[in-house]
Short mmCIF file of C-alpha atoms in Angstrom, two decimals:
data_model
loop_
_atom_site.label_atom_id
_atom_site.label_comp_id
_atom_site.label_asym_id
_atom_site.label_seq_id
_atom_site.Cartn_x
_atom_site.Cartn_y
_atom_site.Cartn_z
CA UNK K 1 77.13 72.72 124.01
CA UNK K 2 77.88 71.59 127.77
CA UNK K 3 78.96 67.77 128.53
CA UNK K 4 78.79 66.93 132.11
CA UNK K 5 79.16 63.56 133.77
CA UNK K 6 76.32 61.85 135.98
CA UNK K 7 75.87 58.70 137.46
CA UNK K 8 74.56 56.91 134.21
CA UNK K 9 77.13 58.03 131.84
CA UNK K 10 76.95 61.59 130.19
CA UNK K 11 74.75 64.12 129.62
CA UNK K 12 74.58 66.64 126.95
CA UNK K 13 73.16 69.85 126.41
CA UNK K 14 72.61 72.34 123.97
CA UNK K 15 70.35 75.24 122.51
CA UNK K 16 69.09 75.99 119.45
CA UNK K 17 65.86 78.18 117.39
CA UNK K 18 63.57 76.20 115.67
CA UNK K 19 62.11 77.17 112.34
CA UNK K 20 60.06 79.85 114.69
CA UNK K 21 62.77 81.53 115.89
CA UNK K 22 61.79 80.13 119.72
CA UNK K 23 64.93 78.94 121.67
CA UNK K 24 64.73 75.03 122.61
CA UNK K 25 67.00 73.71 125.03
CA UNK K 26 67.64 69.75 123.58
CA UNK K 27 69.60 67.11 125.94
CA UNK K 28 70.74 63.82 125.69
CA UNK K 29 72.12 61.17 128.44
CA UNK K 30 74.44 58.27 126.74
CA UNK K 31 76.81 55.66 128.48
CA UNK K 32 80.17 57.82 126.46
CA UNK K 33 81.08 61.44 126.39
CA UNK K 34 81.62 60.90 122.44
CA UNK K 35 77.67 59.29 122.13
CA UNK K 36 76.09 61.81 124.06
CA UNK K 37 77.44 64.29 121.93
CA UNK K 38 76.88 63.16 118.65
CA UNK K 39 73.09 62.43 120.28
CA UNK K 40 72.30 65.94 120.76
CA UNK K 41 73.70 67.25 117.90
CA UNK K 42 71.50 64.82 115.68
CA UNK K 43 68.28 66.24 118.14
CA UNK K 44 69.34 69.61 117.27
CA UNK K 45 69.84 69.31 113.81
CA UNK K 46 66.42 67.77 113.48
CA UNK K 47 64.94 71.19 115.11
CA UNK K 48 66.60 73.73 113.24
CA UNK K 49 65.68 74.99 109.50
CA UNK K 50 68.16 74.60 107.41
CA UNK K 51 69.76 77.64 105.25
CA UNK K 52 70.84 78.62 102.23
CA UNK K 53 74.36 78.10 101.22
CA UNK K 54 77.06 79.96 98.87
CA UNK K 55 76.21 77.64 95.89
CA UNK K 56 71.97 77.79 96.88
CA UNK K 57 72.14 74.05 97.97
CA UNK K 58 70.87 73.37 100.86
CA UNK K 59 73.72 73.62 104.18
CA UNK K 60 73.21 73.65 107.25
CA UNK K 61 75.38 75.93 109.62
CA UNK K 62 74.65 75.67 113.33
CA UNK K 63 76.96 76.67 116.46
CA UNK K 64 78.67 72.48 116.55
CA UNK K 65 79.30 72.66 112.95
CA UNK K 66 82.90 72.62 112.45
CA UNK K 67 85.56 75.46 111.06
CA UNK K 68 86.52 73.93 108.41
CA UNK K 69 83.14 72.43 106.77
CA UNK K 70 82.01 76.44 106.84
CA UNK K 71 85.31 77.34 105.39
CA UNK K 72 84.39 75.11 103.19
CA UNK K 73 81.38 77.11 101.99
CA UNK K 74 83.10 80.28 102.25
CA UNK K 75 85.65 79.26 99.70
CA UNK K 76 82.50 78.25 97.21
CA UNK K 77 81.48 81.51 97.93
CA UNK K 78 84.67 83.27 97.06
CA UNK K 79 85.02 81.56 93.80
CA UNK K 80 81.65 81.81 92.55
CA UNK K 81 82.36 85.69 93.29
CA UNK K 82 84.48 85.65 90.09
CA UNK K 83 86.33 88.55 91.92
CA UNK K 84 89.31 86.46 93.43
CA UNK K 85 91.86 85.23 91.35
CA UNK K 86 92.95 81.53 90.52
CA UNK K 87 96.18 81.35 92.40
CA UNK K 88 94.38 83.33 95.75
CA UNK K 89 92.12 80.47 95.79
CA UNK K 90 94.82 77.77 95.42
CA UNK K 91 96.52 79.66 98.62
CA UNK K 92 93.24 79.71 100.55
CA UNK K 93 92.58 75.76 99.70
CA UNK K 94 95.70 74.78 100.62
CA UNK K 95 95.73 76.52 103.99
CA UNK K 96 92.30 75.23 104.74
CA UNK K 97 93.68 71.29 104.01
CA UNK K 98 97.06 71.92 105.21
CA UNK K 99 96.96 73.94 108.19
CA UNK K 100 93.34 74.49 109.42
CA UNK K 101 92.96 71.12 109.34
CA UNK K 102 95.07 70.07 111.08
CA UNK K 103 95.09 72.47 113.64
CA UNK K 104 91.39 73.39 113.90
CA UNK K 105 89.76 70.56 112.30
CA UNK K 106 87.60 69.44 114.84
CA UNK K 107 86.87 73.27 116.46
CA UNK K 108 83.56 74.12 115.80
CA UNK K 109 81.98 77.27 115.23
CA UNK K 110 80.38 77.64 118.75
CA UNK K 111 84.40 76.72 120.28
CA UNK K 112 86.28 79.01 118.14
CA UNK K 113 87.18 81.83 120.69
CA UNK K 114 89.56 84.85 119.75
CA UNK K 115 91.54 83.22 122.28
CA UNK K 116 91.92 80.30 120.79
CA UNK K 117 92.29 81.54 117.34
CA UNK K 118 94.87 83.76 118.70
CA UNK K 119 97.09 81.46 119.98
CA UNK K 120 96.86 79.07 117.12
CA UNK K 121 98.05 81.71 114.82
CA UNK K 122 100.68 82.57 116.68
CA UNK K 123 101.88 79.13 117.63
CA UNK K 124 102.16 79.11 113.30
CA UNK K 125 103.59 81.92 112.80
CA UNK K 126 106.58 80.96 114.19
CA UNK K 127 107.51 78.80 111.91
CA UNK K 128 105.19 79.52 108.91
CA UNK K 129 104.63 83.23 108.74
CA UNK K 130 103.03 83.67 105.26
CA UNK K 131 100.54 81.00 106.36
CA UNK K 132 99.80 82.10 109.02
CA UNK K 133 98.69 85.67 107.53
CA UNK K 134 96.40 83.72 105.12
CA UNK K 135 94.88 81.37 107.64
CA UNK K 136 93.66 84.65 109.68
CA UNK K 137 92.21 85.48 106.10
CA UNK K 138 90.46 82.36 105.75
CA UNK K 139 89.46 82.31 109.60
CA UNK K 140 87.56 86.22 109.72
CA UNK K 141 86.17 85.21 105.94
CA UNK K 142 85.04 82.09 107.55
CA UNK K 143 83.26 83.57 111.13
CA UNK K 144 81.53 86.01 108.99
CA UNK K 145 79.92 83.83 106.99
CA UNK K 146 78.36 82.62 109.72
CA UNK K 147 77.85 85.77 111.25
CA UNK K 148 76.00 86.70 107.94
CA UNK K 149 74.39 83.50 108.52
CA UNK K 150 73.10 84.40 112.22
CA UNK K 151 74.53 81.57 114.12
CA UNK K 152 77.25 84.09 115.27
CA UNK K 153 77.03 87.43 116.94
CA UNK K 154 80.27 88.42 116.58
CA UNK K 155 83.35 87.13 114.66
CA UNK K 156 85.98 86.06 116.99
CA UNK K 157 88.91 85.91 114.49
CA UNK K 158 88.74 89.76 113.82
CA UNK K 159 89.75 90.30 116.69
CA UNK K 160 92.92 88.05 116.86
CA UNK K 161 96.64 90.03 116.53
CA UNK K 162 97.08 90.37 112.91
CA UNK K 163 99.79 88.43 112.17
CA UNK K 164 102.97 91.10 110.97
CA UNK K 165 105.44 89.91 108.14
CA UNK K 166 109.22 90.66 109.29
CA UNK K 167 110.32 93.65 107.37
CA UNK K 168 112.77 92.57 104.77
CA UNK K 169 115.62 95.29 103.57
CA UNK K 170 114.77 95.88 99.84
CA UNK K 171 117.74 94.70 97.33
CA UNK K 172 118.19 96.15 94.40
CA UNK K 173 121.05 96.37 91.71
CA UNK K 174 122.84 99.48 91.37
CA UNK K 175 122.76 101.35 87.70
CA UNK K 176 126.59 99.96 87.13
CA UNK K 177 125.18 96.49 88.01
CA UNK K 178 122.37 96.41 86.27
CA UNK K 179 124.58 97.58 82.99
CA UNK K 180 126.90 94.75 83.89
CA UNK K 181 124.48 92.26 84.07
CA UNK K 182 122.72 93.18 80.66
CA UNK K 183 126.13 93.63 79.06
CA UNK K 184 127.43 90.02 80.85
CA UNK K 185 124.05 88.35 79.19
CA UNK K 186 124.29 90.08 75.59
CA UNK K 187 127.71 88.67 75.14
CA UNK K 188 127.39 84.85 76.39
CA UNK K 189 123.95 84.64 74.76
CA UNK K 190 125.35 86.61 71.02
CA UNK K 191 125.52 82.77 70.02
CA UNK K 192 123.54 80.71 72.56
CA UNK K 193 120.44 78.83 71.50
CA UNK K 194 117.20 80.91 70.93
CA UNK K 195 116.19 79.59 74.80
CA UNK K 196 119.08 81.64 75.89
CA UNK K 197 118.68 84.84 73.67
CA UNK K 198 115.15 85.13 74.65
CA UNK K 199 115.80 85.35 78.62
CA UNK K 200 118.80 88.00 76.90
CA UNK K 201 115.46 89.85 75.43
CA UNK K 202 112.91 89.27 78.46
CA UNK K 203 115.79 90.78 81.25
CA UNK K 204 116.14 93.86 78.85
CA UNK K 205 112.68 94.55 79.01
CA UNK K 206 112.10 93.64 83.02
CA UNK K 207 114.85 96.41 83.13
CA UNK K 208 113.64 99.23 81.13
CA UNK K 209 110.14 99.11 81.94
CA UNK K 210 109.54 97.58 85.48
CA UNK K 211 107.35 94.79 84.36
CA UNK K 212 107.13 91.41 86.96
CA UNK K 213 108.26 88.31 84.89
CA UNK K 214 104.60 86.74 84.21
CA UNK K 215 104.02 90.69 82.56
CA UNK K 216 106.83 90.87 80.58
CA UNK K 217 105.92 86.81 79.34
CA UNK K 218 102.36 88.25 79.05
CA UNK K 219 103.21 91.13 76.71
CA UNK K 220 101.05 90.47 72.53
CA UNK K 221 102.33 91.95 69.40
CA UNK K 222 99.11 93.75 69.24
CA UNK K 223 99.76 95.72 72.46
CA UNK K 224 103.80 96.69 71.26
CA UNK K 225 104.22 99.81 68.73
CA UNK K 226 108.09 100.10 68.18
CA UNK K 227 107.65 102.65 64.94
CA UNK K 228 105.71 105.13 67.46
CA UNK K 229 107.18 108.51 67.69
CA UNK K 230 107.33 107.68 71.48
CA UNK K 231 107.81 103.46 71.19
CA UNK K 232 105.54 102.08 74.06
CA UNK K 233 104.09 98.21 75.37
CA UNK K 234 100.55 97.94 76.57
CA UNK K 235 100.56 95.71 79.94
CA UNK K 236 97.15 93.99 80.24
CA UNK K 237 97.53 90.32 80.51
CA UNK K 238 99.93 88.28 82.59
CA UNK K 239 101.39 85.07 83.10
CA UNK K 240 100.02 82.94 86.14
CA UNK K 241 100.93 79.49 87.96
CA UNK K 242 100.14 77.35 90.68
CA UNK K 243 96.34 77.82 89.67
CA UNK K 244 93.92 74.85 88.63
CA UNK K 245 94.41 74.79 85.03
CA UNK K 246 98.05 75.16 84.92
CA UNK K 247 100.30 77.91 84.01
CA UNK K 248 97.94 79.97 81.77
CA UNK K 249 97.44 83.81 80.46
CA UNK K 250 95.10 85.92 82.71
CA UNK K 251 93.16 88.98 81.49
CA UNK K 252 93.14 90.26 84.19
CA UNK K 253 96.13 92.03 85.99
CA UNK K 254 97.27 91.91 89.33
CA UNK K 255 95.46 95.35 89.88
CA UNK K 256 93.33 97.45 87.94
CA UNK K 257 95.96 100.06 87.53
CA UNK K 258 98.38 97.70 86.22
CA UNK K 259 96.56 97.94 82.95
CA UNK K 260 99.29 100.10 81.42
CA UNK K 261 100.70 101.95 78.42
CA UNK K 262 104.28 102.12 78.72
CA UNK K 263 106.61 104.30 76.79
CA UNK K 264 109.70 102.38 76.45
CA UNK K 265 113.66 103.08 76.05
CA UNK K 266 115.55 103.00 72.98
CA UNK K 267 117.17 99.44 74.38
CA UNK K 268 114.27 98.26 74.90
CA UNK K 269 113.12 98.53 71.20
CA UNK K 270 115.98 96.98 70.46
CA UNK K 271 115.07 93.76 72.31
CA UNK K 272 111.69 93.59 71.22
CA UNK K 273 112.83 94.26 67.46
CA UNK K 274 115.24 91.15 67.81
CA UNK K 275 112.43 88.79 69.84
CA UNK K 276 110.59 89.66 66.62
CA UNK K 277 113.24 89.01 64.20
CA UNK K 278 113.57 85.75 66.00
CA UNK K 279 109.80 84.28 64.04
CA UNK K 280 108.71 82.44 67.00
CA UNK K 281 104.72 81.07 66.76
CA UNK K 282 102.88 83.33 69.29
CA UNK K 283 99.72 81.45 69.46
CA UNK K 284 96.66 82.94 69.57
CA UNK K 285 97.06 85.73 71.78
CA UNK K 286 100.41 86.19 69.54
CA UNK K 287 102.97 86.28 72.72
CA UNK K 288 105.90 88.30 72.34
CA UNK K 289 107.89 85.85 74.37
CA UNK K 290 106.06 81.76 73.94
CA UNK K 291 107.87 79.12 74.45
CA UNK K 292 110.23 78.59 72.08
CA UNK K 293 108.66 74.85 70.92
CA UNK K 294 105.90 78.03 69.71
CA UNK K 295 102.16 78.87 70.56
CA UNK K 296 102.42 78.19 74.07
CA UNK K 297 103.16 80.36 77.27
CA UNK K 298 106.72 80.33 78.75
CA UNK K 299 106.92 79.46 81.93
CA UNK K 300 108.07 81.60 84.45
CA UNK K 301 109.97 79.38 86.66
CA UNK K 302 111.82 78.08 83.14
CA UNK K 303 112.85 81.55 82.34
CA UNK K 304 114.00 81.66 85.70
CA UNK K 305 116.49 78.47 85.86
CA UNK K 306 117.77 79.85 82.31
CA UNK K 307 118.88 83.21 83.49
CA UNK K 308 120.36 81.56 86.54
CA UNK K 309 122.65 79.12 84.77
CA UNK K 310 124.01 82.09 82.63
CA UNK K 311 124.63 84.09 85.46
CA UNK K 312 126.61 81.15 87.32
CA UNK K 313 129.83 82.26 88.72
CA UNK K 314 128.58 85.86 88.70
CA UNK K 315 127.60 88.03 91.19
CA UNK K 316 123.91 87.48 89.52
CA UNK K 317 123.33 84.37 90.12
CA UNK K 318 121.41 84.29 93.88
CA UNK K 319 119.02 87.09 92.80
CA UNK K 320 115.49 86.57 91.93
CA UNK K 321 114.12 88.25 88.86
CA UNK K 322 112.04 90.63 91.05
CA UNK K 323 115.35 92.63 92.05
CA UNK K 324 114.64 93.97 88.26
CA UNK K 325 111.24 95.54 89.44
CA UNK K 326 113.23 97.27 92.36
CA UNK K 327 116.13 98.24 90.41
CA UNK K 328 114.04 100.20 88.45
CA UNK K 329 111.55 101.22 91.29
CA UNK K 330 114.74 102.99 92.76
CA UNK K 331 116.50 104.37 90.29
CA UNK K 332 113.19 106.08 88.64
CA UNK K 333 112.51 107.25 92.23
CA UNK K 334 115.99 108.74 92.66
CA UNK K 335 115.97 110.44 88.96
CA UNK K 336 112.26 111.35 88.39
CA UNK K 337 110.29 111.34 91.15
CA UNK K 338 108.15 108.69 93.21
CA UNK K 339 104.87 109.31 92.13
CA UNK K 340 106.34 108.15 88.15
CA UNK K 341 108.15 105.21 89.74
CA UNK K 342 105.04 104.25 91.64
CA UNK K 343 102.67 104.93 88.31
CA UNK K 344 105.13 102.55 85.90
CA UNK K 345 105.05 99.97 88.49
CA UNK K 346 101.30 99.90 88.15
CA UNK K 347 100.63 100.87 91.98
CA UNK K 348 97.46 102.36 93.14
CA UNK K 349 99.27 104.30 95.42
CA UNK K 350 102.73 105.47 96.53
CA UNK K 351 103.10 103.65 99.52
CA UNK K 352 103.40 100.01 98.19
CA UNK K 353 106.10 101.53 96.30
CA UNK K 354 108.00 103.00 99.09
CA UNK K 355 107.18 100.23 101.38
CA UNK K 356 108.32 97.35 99.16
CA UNK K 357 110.15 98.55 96.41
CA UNK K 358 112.50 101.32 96.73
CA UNK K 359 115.68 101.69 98.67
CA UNK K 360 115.15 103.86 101.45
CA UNK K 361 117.98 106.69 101.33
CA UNK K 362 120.04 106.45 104.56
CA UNK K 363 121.97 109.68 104.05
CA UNK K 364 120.14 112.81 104.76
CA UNK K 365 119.94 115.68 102.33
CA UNK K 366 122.39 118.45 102.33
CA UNK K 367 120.47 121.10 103.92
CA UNK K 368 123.30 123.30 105.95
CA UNK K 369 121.82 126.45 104.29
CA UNK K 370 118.43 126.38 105.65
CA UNK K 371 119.24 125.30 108.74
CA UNK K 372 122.09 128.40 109.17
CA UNK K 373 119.38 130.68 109.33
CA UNK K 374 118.34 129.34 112.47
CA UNK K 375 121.52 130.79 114.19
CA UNK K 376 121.00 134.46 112.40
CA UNK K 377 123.86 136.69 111.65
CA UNK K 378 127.17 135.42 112.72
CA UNK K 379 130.31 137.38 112.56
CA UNK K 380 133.06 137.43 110.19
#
């Protein structure tokens, strides 16, 4: 759309393809900038078909519509997918009300330039890195929509910098720290309230197995076999928050390879034997770990502020509980191999595992043998 200014006020142009497909050039002349606009738009809109949109009501999406009314449709689109999970959604939603709209609300489709998207993301990045990364999500999902759609040739946010998350050093607890933690929460929990012995239980298995928190609160009865000849836990639901019906159980895992069966240590029995010992209701999915009022599922961020006050005053007590997944990402590593460490974290590949989770080695292997045979014979 072009707005110039003439002697009687404003003038505004535009093009557009009528139900035909023949290009028709519509203007309007108002007294204001603003009128002349919103004149031309209303001509146009009265020209062009309208489409189909993600939900098969009828949506119109021209050049002036704005960003965020087509991200808008994208997002209906994504969830009617059924392939995106609850809590992506929630992310996407509130990026779209809390950022794009404020920063992009009134860009429309036909304004959005890679240079403009560009800058906008980087501008955001500098203070809000993670949303900026899922903005530029929500901004190419968004442009190809309406690429799809055929009001756009191209899609201007692809090529926008992707936005790089700062490379954090991994943390992990050493195998002397991680038996001095378990050893500092079996003896202040030996008589605590069942609240405290069951973050006691839940840490022991985080630590022998690898499992993220909402896992290990997701494990059933019907998925644990502790009389096996080789004891194991089957990992196929999880616990989730933040998503539109609460903290809830969800079927489905993070990834399709974190469907697991798990052969477990001999501690690790002995944790689960004593959450079962402890008669707790596990509701209808029959939760290994409910909340201890019974039949419901714990809450993560509960489990969380538990194992943080008995940990006050310890060296323990400013770690998250994902150091557990990389304590055992980087031991198994070291003493089996990475492939194993990157299969019992439930990785599709090896690299997430290297990338995130273990403890790069700064010391280089001992190779002064090999490399001697580079000089050949020396003398005595």
């Amino acid at each position: 759309m072009w707005v110039t200014r003439i002697d009687r006020g404003y003038r505004a142009r535009t093009t557009v393809r009528d139900a035909s497909g023949a290009l028709r050039h519509v203007e309007r002349t108002r007294s204001s900038k603003g009128s002349a606009r919103s004149a031309v738009l209303e001509a146009a809109a009265a020209i062009t078909p309208k489409t189909a949109g993600a939900l098969g009501a009828s949506t119109e999406i021209q050049p002036w519509t704005r960003l965020v009314d087509v991200a808008e449709v994208w997002l209906a689109e994504k969830e009617a997918s059924g392939r995106v999970r609850d809590q992506s959604m929630q992310q996407y939603r509130a990026v779209v009300k809390n950022q794009m709209l404020p920063l992009l609300g009134e860009v429309t489709l036909g304004d959005a330039t890679t240079p403009l998207l560009d800058r906008t993301l980087k501008v955001l990045a500098e203070t809000k890195n993670s949303r900026a990364r899922i903005l530029r999500q929500v901004l190419v999902g968004t442009l190809g929509l309406a690429v799809r759609h055929g009001v756009l040739k191209t899609n201007a946010a692809s090529n926008t910098a992707t936005v790089l998350t700062p490379k954090k050093q991994i943390e992990d607890y050493s195998v002397a720290e991680v038996r001095e933690l378990l050893a500092h929460l079996r003896a202040v929990t030996a008589e605590g309230s069942l609240l405290e012995q069951q973050a006691c239980q839940v840490v022991h298995v985080m630590a022998g197995t690898g499992l993220r928190v909402g896992e290990a609160l997701g494990l059933s009865w019907d998925g644990v076999n502790l009389d096996a000849d080789i004891p194991y836990v089957v990992v196929s639901r999880t616990v989730v928050t933040g998503t539109s019906t609460g903290t809830r159980l969800q079927d489905v895992p993070k990834t399709e390879s974190s469907h697991r069966h798990l052969p477990i240590p001999d501690f690790v029995v002995t944790a689960l034997r004593a959450a079962n010992a402890a008669g707790l209701d596990g509701g209808e999915f029959g939760l290994v770990f409910p909340a201890v009022t019974g039949g419901k599922v714990r809450q993560p961020n509960g489990l969380r502020a538990k194992l943080k006050d008995l940990t006050l005053g310890t060296p323990f007590e400013k770690h998250a509980t994902h150091i557990f997944r990389k304590s055992v990402a980087t031991h198994v590593a070291r003493e089996v191999g990475l492939t194993q460490a990157s299969s019992l974290l439930g990785h599709n590949e090896t690299g997430t595992t290297v990338k995130h989770y273990v403890r790069p080695e700064h010391e280089a292997p001992d190779v002064r043998t090999a490399l001697e045979k580079l000089n050949g014979d020396t003398p005595n």
